[in-house]
CSV table of C-alpha atoms in Angstrom, one decimal:
chain,number,residue,atom,x,y,z
A,1,MET,CA,-25.2,26.2,-6.2
A,2,GLN,CA,-28.9,27.9,-6.9
A,3,PHE,CA,-30.0,28.7,-9.8
A,4,GLY,CA,-33.9,30.5,-10.1
A,5,ILE,CA,-36.0,33.3,-11.8
A,6,PHE,CA,-37.0,36.4,-10.7
A,7,THR,CA,-39.4,38.8,-11.7
A,8,VAL,CA,-41.0,42.3,-11.2
A,9,GLY,CA,-44.3,41.6,-11.6
A,10,ASP,CA,-45.5,45.0,-14.5
A,11,VAL,CA,-47.7,45.6,-16.1
A,12,THR,CA,-46.2,46.8,-19.9
A,13,PRO,CA,-47.8,46.9,-23.7
A,14,ASP,CA,-46.8,43.9,-25.9
A,15,PRO,CA,-45.1,46.2,-28.9
A,16,THR,CA,-45.9,43.9,-31.5
A,17,ASN,CA,-49.2,44.2,-31.0
A,18,GLY,CA,-50.2,46.4,-28.4
A,19,THR,CA,-52.3,44.5,-26.2
A,20,THR,CA,-52.0,45.4,-22.6
A,21,PRO,CA,-52.6,42.2,-19.7
A,22,SER,CA,-55.2,42.9,-17.6
A,23,GLU,CA,-54.2,42.9,-14.0
A,24,HIS,CA,-55.7,39.2,-12.7
A,25,GLU,CA,-54.2,37.8,-16.0
A,26,ARG,CA,-50.2,39.2,-15.1
A,27,ILE,CA,-51.3,38.2,-11.5
A,28,LYS,CA,-52.2,33.7,-12.7
A,29,ALA,CA,-48.8,34.7,-15.4
A,30,MET,CA,-46.6,35.3,-12.4
A,31,VAL,CA,-48.0,31.8,-10.9
A,32,ALA,CA,-47.8,29.9,-13.6
A,33,ILE,CA,-44.0,31.2,-14.6
A,34,ALA,CA,-43.7,30.0,-10.5
A,35,ARG,CA,-45.0,26.1,-11.4
A,36,LYS,CA,-42.9,26.4,-14.8
A,37,ALA,CA,-39.2,26.8,-12.8
A,38,GLU,CA,-40.2,23.7,-11.0
A,39,GLU,CA,-41.1,21.7,-13.7
A,40,VAL,CA,-38.1,22.8,-15.4
A,41,GLY,CA,-36.2,22.0,-12.4
A,42,LEU,CA,-35.1,26.2,-11.3
A,43,ASP,CA,-34.3,25.7,-7.5
A,44,VAL,CA,-36.0,29.7,-6.4
A,45,PHE,CA,-38.7,31.8,-7.6
A,46,ALA,CA,-38.4,35.0,-6.1
A,47,THR,CA,-41.0,38.1,-6.6
A,48,GLY,CA,-40.4,42.4,-6.2
A,49,GLU,CA,-42.7,44.4,-3.8
A,50,HIS,CA,-44.2,47.1,-5.7
A,51,HIS,CA,-47.3,49.5,-4.4
A,52,ASN,CA,-47.8,51.5,-7.8
A,53,PRO,CA,-48.9,51.1,-11.6
A,54,PRO,CA,-47.9,48.9,-13.9
A,55,PHE,CA,-47.0,46.7,-11.5
A,56,VAL,CA,-49.3,44.2,-9.0
A,57,PRO,CA,-47.2,41.7,-6.8
A,58,SER,CA,-48.6,44.2,-3.7
A,59,SER,CA,-48.2,41.5,-1.4
A,60,PRO,CA,-45.5,39.2,-2.0
A,61,THR,CA,-46.6,36.6,1.1
A,62,THR,CA,-49.3,36.1,-0.3
A,63,MET,CA,-48.7,35.4,-3.7
A,64,LEU,CA,-45.7,33.4,-2.8
A,65,GLY,CA,-48.0,31.2,0.4
A,66,TYR,CA,-50.5,30.7,-3.1
A,67,ILE,CA,-47.5,29.2,-5.8
A,68,ALA,CA,-46.4,27.1,-2.0
A,69,ALA,CA,-49.5,25.1,-2.0
A,70,ARG,CA,-49.1,24.2,-5.8
A,71,THR,CA,-45.4,23.5,-5.6
A,72,GLU,CA,-43.3,20.9,-3.9
A,73,ARG,CA,-39.7,21.7,-3.9
A,74,LEU,CA,-39.0,25.4,-5.5
A,75,ILE,CA,-38.0,27.6,-3.2
A,76,LEU,CA,-39.7,30.7,-2.5
A,77,SER,CA,-38.3,34.6,-2.2
A,78,THR,CA,-38.3,38.1,-2.7
A,79,SER,CA,-36.6,40.4,-5.1
A,80,THR,CA,-37.5,43.1,-2.6
A,81,THR,CA,-38.8,43.4,1.1
A,82,LEU,CA,-39.2,47.0,1.8
A,83,ILE,CA,-37.3,46.8,4.7
A,84,THR,CA,-38.0,51.2,5.1
A,85,THR,CA,-41.7,51.3,4.3
A,86,ASN,CA,-43.2,47.7,6.3
A,87,ASP,CA,-42.9,47.4,10.0
A,88,PRO,CA,-40.6,45.5,10.5
A,89,VAL,CA,-43.1,43.4,13.3
A,90,LYS,CA,-46.1,42.8,10.0
A,91,ILE,CA,-42.2,41.7,8.0
A,92,ALA,CA,-41.6,39.7,10.7
A,93,GLU,CA,-44.7,37.3,11.7
A,94,ASP,CA,-46.1,37.3,7.2
A,95,PHE,CA,-42.4,35.8,6.5
A,96,ALA,CA,-42.3,33.4,9.8
A,97,MET,CA,-46.9,32.1,8.5
A,98,LEU,CA,-45.1,31.5,5.3
A,99,GLN,CA,-42.1,30.1,6.7
A,100,HIS,CA,-44.4,26.9,8.3
A,101,LEU,CA,-47.3,27.2,5.3
A,102,ALA,CA,-44.5,26.3,2.9
A,103,ASP,CA,-42.8,23.7,4.8
A,104,GLY,CA,-39.3,26.0,5.4
A,105,ARG,CA,-39.3,26.7,1.6
A,106,VAL,CA,-38.9,30.7,2.3
A,107,ASP,CA,-36.0,33.2,2.7
A,108,LEU,CA,-36.3,36.7,1.7
A,109,MET,CA,-34.5,40.0,-0.1
A,110,LEU,CA,-34.4,43.0,2.3
A,111,GLY,CA,-33.7,46.1,-0.1
A,112,ARG,CA,-35.0,50.0,0.0
A,113,GLY,CA,-37.1,49.7,-3.9
A,114,ASN,CA,-36.8,52.3,-6.3
A,115,THR,CA,-40.2,54.2,-5.9
A,116,GLY,CA,-39.1,57.7,-4.6
A,117,PRO,CA,-43.3,58.2,-3.1
A,118,VAL,CA,-43.7,54.7,-1.7
A,119,TYR,CA,-42.4,56.6,1.4
A,120,PRO,CA,-44.3,59.3,2.2
A,121,TRP,CA,-47.9,56.4,0.9
A,122,PHE,CA,-46.5,54.8,4.2
A,123,GLY,CA,-45.7,57.7,6.2
A,124,GLN,CA,-41.8,57.7,5.8
A,125,ASP,CA,-38.9,60.2,4.8
A,126,ILE,CA,-36.6,58.6,1.3
A,127,ARG,CA,-34.0,61.4,3.6
A,128,GLN,CA,-33.7,58.6,6.4
A,129,GLY,CA,-33.4,55.6,3.8
A,130,ILE,CA,-30.8,53.9,4.6
A,131,PRO,CA,-31.4,55.0,8.9
A,132,LEU,CA,-34.9,53.0,8.2
A,133,ALA,CA,-33.1,50.5,6.3
A,134,ILE,CA,-30.3,49.8,9.8
A,135,GLU,CA,-33.2,50.4,12.3
A,136,ASN,CA,-36.0,49.0,11.0
A,137,TYR,CA,-33.3,45.2,10.2
A,138,ALA,CA,-32.3,45.6,13.2
A,139,LEU,CA,-35.3,45.3,15.1
A,140,LEU,CA,-36.9,42.3,12.3
A,141,HIS,CA,-33.4,40.5,13.8
A,142,GLN,CA,-34.3,39.8,17.3
A,143,LEU,CA,-37.5,39.3,16.7
A,144,TRP,CA,-37.1,36.0,14.6
A,145,ARG,CA,-34.3,35.2,17.8
A,146,GLU,CA,-35.8,36.0,20.9
A,147,ASP,CA,-39.5,34.9,22.4
A,148,VAL,CA,-39.8,38.5,24.3
A,149,VAL,CA,-38.9,41.9,23.0
A,150,ASP,CA,-38.4,44.8,24.7
A,151,TRP,CA,-37.3,47.7,21.8
A,152,GLU,CA,-36.7,51.4,21.3
A,153,GLY,CA,-35.7,53.1,17.9
A,154,LYS,CA,-36.4,56.1,15.8
A,155,PHE,CA,-38.2,55.1,13.8
A,156,ARG,CA,-41.8,53.2,15.2
A,157,THR,CA,-43.0,53.0,18.4
A,158,PRO,CA,-41.5,50.7,21.4
A,159,LEU,CA,-41.8,47.4,22.6
A,160,GLN,CA,-42.6,46.0,25.6
A,161,GLY,CA,-42.5,42.0,26.2
A,162,PHE,CA,-44.2,41.4,22.8
A,163,THR,CA,-44.0,38.5,21.4
A,164,SER,CA,-44.4,38.2,17.6
A,165,THR,CA,-46.1,35.0,15.9
A,166,PRO,CA,-46.0,32.9,14.5
A,167,ARG,CA,-42.5,31.4,16.1
A,168,PRO,CA,-40.0,30.7,13.0
A,169,LEU,CA,-40.5,27.4,12.0
A,170,ASP,CA,-37.5,24.5,13.8
A,171,GLY,CA,-37.0,27.9,16.0
A,172,VAL,CA,-35.1,28.8,12.7
A,173,ALA,CA,-35.2,32.7,11.1
A,174,PRO,CA,-36.2,32.6,7.1
A,175,PHE,CA,-32.5,33.0,5.7
A,176,VAL,CA,-32.4,37.5,4.5
A,177,TRP,CA,-30.8,38.5,2.0
A,178,HIS,CA,-29.5,42.1,1.3
A,179,GLY,CA,-30.0,43.2,-2.3
A,180,SER,CA,-28.8,46.1,-3.2
A,181,ILE,CA,-27.3,48.4,-7.0
A,182,ARG,CA,-25.8,51.4,-5.4
A,183,SER,CA,-25.4,51.2,-1.2
A,184,PRO,CA,-22.1,50.2,0.5
A,185,GLU,CA,-24.1,50.7,3.5
A,186,ILE,CA,-26.2,48.1,2.8
A,187,ALA,CA,-23.0,45.6,2.0
A,188,GLU,CA,-21.9,46.8,5.1
A,189,GLN,CA,-25.2,45.6,6.3
A,190,ALA,CA,-25.3,42.0,5.4
A,191,ALA,CA,-21.5,41.3,6.1
A,192,TYR,CA,-22.4,42.8,9.7
A,193,TYR,CA,-25.1,40.5,10.3
A,194,GLY,CA,-23.4,37.3,8.7
A,195,ASP,CA,-26.7,37.5,6.4
A,196,GLY,CA,-26.2,36.8,1.8
A,197,PHE,CA,-26.2,39.7,-0.3
A,198,PHE,CA,-27.4,40.1,-2.9
A,199,ALA,CA,-26.1,42.3,-6.4
A,200,ASN,CA,-29.2,43.3,-9.1
A,201,ASN,CA,-26.0,43.4,-11.2
A,202,ILE,CA,-28.3,44.4,-14.3
A,203,PHE,CA,-28.9,47.9,-15.7
A,204,TRP,CA,-24.8,48.4,-14.5
A,205,PRO,CA,-21.1,47.2,-16.1
A,206,LYS,CA,-19.9,44.8,-13.4
A,207,GLU,CA,-17.2,46.7,-12.5
A,208,HIS,CA,-20.0,48.5,-9.8
A,209,PHE,CA,-21.7,45.3,-8.3
A,210,ILE,CA,-17.7,44.0,-8.2
A,211,ARG,CA,-16.4,47.0,-5.7
A,212,LEU,CA,-19.8,46.1,-3.5
A,213,ILE,CA,-19.6,42.8,-3.6
A,214,ASP,CA,-15.8,43.0,-2.7
A,215,LEU,CA,-16.9,45.2,0.6
A,216,TYR,CA,-18.9,43.0,1.6
A,217,ARG,CA,-17.0,39.5,1.5
A,218,ARG,CA,-14.1,41.2,3.2
A,219,ARG,CA,-17.0,43.0,6.0
A,220,PHE,CA,-17.7,39.3,6.3
A,221,ALA,CA,-14.4,38.4,7.5
A,222,HIS,CA,-13.9,41.1,9.4
A,223,TYR,CA,-17.1,40.7,11.1
A,224,GLY,CA,-15.3,36.6,11.6
A,225,HIS,CA,-18.2,34.7,9.4
A,226,GLY,CA,-15.8,33.3,7.8
A,227,THR,CA,-13.8,33.9,5.3
A,228,PRO,CA,-14.5,36.3,2.5
A,229,GLU,CA,-14.9,33.2,0.2
A,230,GLN,CA,-16.7,32.0,2.9
A,231,ALA,CA,-19.2,35.3,2.6
A,232,VAL,CA,-22.5,34.2,0.7
A,233,VAL,CA,-23.7,35.9,-2.7
A,234,GLY,CA,-26.3,36.1,-5.1
A,235,LEU,CA,-26.1,37.6,-8.8
A,236,GLY,CA,-29.1,38.5,-10.7
A,237,GLY,CA,-29.2,38.0,-14.5
A,238,GLN,CA,-31.2,39.1,-17.5
A,239,VAL,CA,-31.3,36.7,-20.9
A,240,PHE,CA,-33.4,36.5,-24.2
A,241,MET,CA,-32.9,32.7,-25.9
A,242,ARG,CA,-33.6,31.6,-29.3
A,243,LYS,CA,-32.1,28.3,-31.0
A,244,ASN,CA,-30.4,30.8,-33.1
A,245,SER,CA,-28.7,33.6,-31.6
A,246,GLN,CA,-30.3,36.4,-34.3
A,247,ASP,CA,-33.5,35.0,-33.9
A,248,ALA,CA,-33.2,36.0,-30.5
A,249,VAL,CA,-32.4,39.4,-31.9
A,250,ARG,CA,-34.5,40.3,-34.2
A,251,GLU,CA,-37.7,38.6,-31.5
A,252,PHE,CA,-36.6,40.5,-28.2
A,253,ARG,CA,-35.5,44.5,-30.0
A,254,PRO,CA,-39.1,45.3,-30.0
A,255,TYR,CA,-39.4,45.1,-26.5
A,256,PHE,CA,-36.1,45.8,-25.3
A,257,ASP,CA,-36.8,49.6,-27.2
A,258,ASN,CA,-39.8,49.7,-25.9
A,259,ALA,CA,-39.2,48.9,-22.0
A,260,PRO,CA,-40.1,51.2,-19.2
A,261,VAL,CA,-37.1,50.4,-17.5
A,262,TYR,CA,-34.3,50.8,-20.7
A,263,GLY,CA,-35.9,51.7,-23.6
A,264,HIS,CA,-35.5,54.7,-25.5
A,265,GLY,CA,-31.9,54.4,-24.2
A,266,PRO,CA,-28.8,53.0,-25.3
A,267,SER,CA,-29.1,50.5,-27.8
A,268,LEU,CA,-29.5,46.6,-27.5
A,269,GLU,CA,-25.9,46.1,-28.6
A,270,GLU,CA,-24.9,48.8,-26.8
A,271,PHE,CA,-26.3,47.7,-23.4
A,272,THR,CA,-25.4,44.1,-23.8
A,273,GLU,CA,-21.9,44.3,-24.5
A,274,GLN,CA,-21.8,46.6,-20.8
A,275,THR,CA,-24.0,44.7,-18.8
A,276,PRO,CA,-24.8,41.5,-17.5
A,277,LEU,CA,-27.4,41.0,-20.6
A,278,THR,CA,-27.2,38.4,-22.8
A,279,VAL,CA,-29.5,38.4,-25.7
A,280,GLY,CA,-28.6,35.3,-28.3
A,281,SER,CA,-28.0,31.2,-28.1
A,282,PRO,CA,-28.2,29.2,-25.4
A,283,GLN,CA,-24.6,28.5,-25.1
A,284,GLU,CA,-24.1,32.5,-25.9
A,285,VAL,CA,-26.3,32.6,-22.2
A,286,ILE,CA,-24.0,29.7,-20.7
A,287,ASP,CA,-20.2,31.7,-22.1
A,288,LYS,CA,-20.8,35.0,-21.0
A,289,THR,CA,-22.8,33.6,-17.3
A,290,LEU,CA,-19.7,31.8,-16.1
A,291,THR,CA,-17.8,34.7,-16.9
A,292,PHE,CA,-19.7,35.8,-13.4
A,293,ARG,CA,-17.8,33.5,-11.6
A,294,GLU,CA,-14.8,34.9,-12.9
A,295,SER,CA,-15.6,38.6,-12.0
A,296,PHE,CA,-17.6,37.8,-8.4
A,297,GLY,CA,-16.1,34.6,-7.1
A,298,ASP,CA,-17.8,31.7,-6.5
A,299,TYR,CA,-21.1,32.6,-5.4
A,300,GLN,CA,-24.6,30.6,-4.1
A,301,ARG,CA,-27.5,31.8,-5.8
A,302,GLN,CA,-27.9,33.0,-9.7
A,303,LEU,CA,-31.3,34.8,-11.0
A,304,PHE,CA,-33.0,35.6,-14.4
A,305,LEU,CA,-35.1,37.5,-15.0
A,306,MET,CA,-36.8,36.6,-17.6
A,307,ASP,CA,-41.0,38.3,-18.1
A,308,HIS,CA,-40.9,41.6,-18.2
A,309,ALA,CA,-41.4,44.7,-20.6
A,310,GLY,CA,-44.1,43.4,-22.3
A,311,LEU,CA,-43.8,39.3,-23.2
A,312,PRO,CA,-45.9,37.3,-23.8
A,313,LEU,CA,-46.9,34.4,-21.3
A,314,LYS,CA,-46.5,31.8,-24.5
A,315,THR,CA,-43.1,33.3,-24.6
A,316,VAL,CA,-41.9,33.8,-20.8
A,317,LEU,CA,-42.8,29.6,-20.9
A,318,GLU,CA,-40.5,29.2,-24.1
A,319,GLN,CA,-37.5,31.1,-22.3
A,320,LEU,CA,-37.8,29.4,-19.1
A,321,ASP,CA,-38.4,25.4,-21.1
A,322,LEU,CA,-34.7,26.8,-23.0
A,323,LEU,CA,-33.6,27.5,-19.5
A,324,GLY,CA,-33.5,24.5,-17.1
A,325,GLU,CA,-32.7,21.9,-20.5
A,326,GLU,CA,-30.0,23.3,-21.9
A,327,VAL,CA,-28.8,26.2,-19.7
A,328,VAL,CA,-28.6,25.5,-16.4
A,329,PRO,CA,-27.8,21.7,-16.1
A,330,VAL,CA,-24.5,22.9,-17.5
A,331,LEU,CA,-24.2,25.7,-15.7
A,332,ARG,CA,-25.2,23.0,-12.5
A,333,ARG,CA,-21.5,21.0,-14.1
A,334,GLU,CA,-19.6,24.3,-14.5
A,335,PHE,CA,-20.0,25.9,-11.4
A,336,ALA,CA,-19.4,22.3,-9.7
A,337,ALA,CA,-16.1,22.2,-11.1
A,338,GLY,CA,-12.9,23.8,-9.3
A,339,ARG,CA,-15.0,25.0,-6.8
A,340,PRO,CA,-12.7,25.1,-3.5
A,341,ALA,CA,-14.7,23.3,-0.5
A,342,GLY,CA,-15.0,25.5,2.1
A,343,VAL,CA,-17.3,27.9,-0.6
A,344,PRO,CA,-20.9,27.1,1.2
A,345,ALA,CA,-23.8,25.5,-0.8
A,346,GLY,CA,-26.6,28.2,-1.6
A,347,PRO,CA,-29.1,28.3,1.6
A,348,THR,CA,-31.4,26.2,2.5
A,349,HIS,CA,-33.7,26.1,6.1
A,350,ALA,CA,-33.0,22.1,6.5
A,351,ALA,CA,-29.3,23.3,6.0
A,352,LEU,CA,-30.4,26.8,8.6
A,353,VAL,CA,-31.7,23.3,11.0
A,354,ALA,CA,-28.3,21.6,10.5
A,355,ARG,CA,-26.8,24.4,11.0
A,356,ALA,CA,-27.8,25.4,14.2
A,357,ALA,CA,-28.0,22.6,16.0
A,358,ALA,CA,-24.3,22.3,15.9
A,359,ASP,CA,-24.0,25.0,17.0
A,360,ALA,CA,-26.1,24.2,20.0
A,361,ASP,CA,-24.1,20.9,20.3
A,362,GLY,CA,-20.6,23.0,20.1
A,363,ALA,CA,-22.2,25.6,22.8
A,364,ALA,CA,-22.9,22.4,25.0
A,365,GLN,CA,-19.7,21.2,24.9
A,366,ALA,CA,-18.0,24.6,25.7
A,367,GLY,CA,-20.1,24.3,28.5
A,368,GLU,CA,-18.8,21.3,30.1
A,369,HIS,CA,-15.3,22.5,28.8
A,370,THR,CA,-15.1,25.1,31.0
A,371,GLY,CA,-18.2,24.0,34.1
A,372,THR,CA,-20.8,26.6,33.0
A,373,ASP,CA,-23.2,23.8,32.5
A,374,THR,CA,-22.4,22.3,36.4
A,375,PRO,CA,-25.1,22.4,38.8
A,376,ALA,CA,-24.8,24.6,42.1
């Protein structure tokens, strides 16, 4: 089980004092948060991709490459890479380069994003969002697995004899998650390729995400990748903690009430009752997070949103101390207890390399048995 944090990189005023960090301060804060995540024993840091204010992470691979040079074991990921508006060729090249620089500590989460104007900014039509996601990933998948690609589709110019460089590290593509908050087509896509499916699991009641994850698990098995229980699932989460739950609620309330995403809507109490948001003590976070397995089955990755809504960097770093020292160690033990042997661990580059080698050995042995490798 992997635990980590993800950020959307928002630049939001602090409602308690009216101050707003500069873009420079926010970018540097994201780097500090990633380094703190490694320091407190987390496994993953993931950044979103946005191309509009008030967000700063327009170039995730630039940021993750910088963080890679300042960390040693942290898996570096995206919480959205826009498969609809980025060129698949550029995604293939950028993430393969990052994979080499980070010695394999890289994966990515593909998504369509939730900002409508981004489509025309990059020459696309939002009404083609699902077809773009399907076609662009088909090309990306091929670019990482074939040295020379001939390809033709609807949304970009054809490729003839094209080789994406650099090639993936150790001949193994980065692990891909397909993220969605609403689209069964994306769950189907993840299942078809045998990739991971990440349910944002923040804004809506759990019943909505149960349906998406159940669909993904069933279709994963349908396509022959394993049992439903062996499908690779990730979940988002959202927490704010203090030692005393009353202090947590009192401190977080003005940030919640004024947050651009959910402020001026349901009350904090209503939101925590109806969604996975937990505001309280570390034990309350542990208790609620453990219920996720009851709803979604055993899963591989849990990411928490910690640094949004104008929370100052000092507060976020304090939250990470609580997460790393008091919450995650307990969650690791509890999630490991009773976990069936057939449920895979969270994806790593080393595991992907080992699986590729095992698959190659299996194919070679099958060839020997059938005589297909016998010289003429």
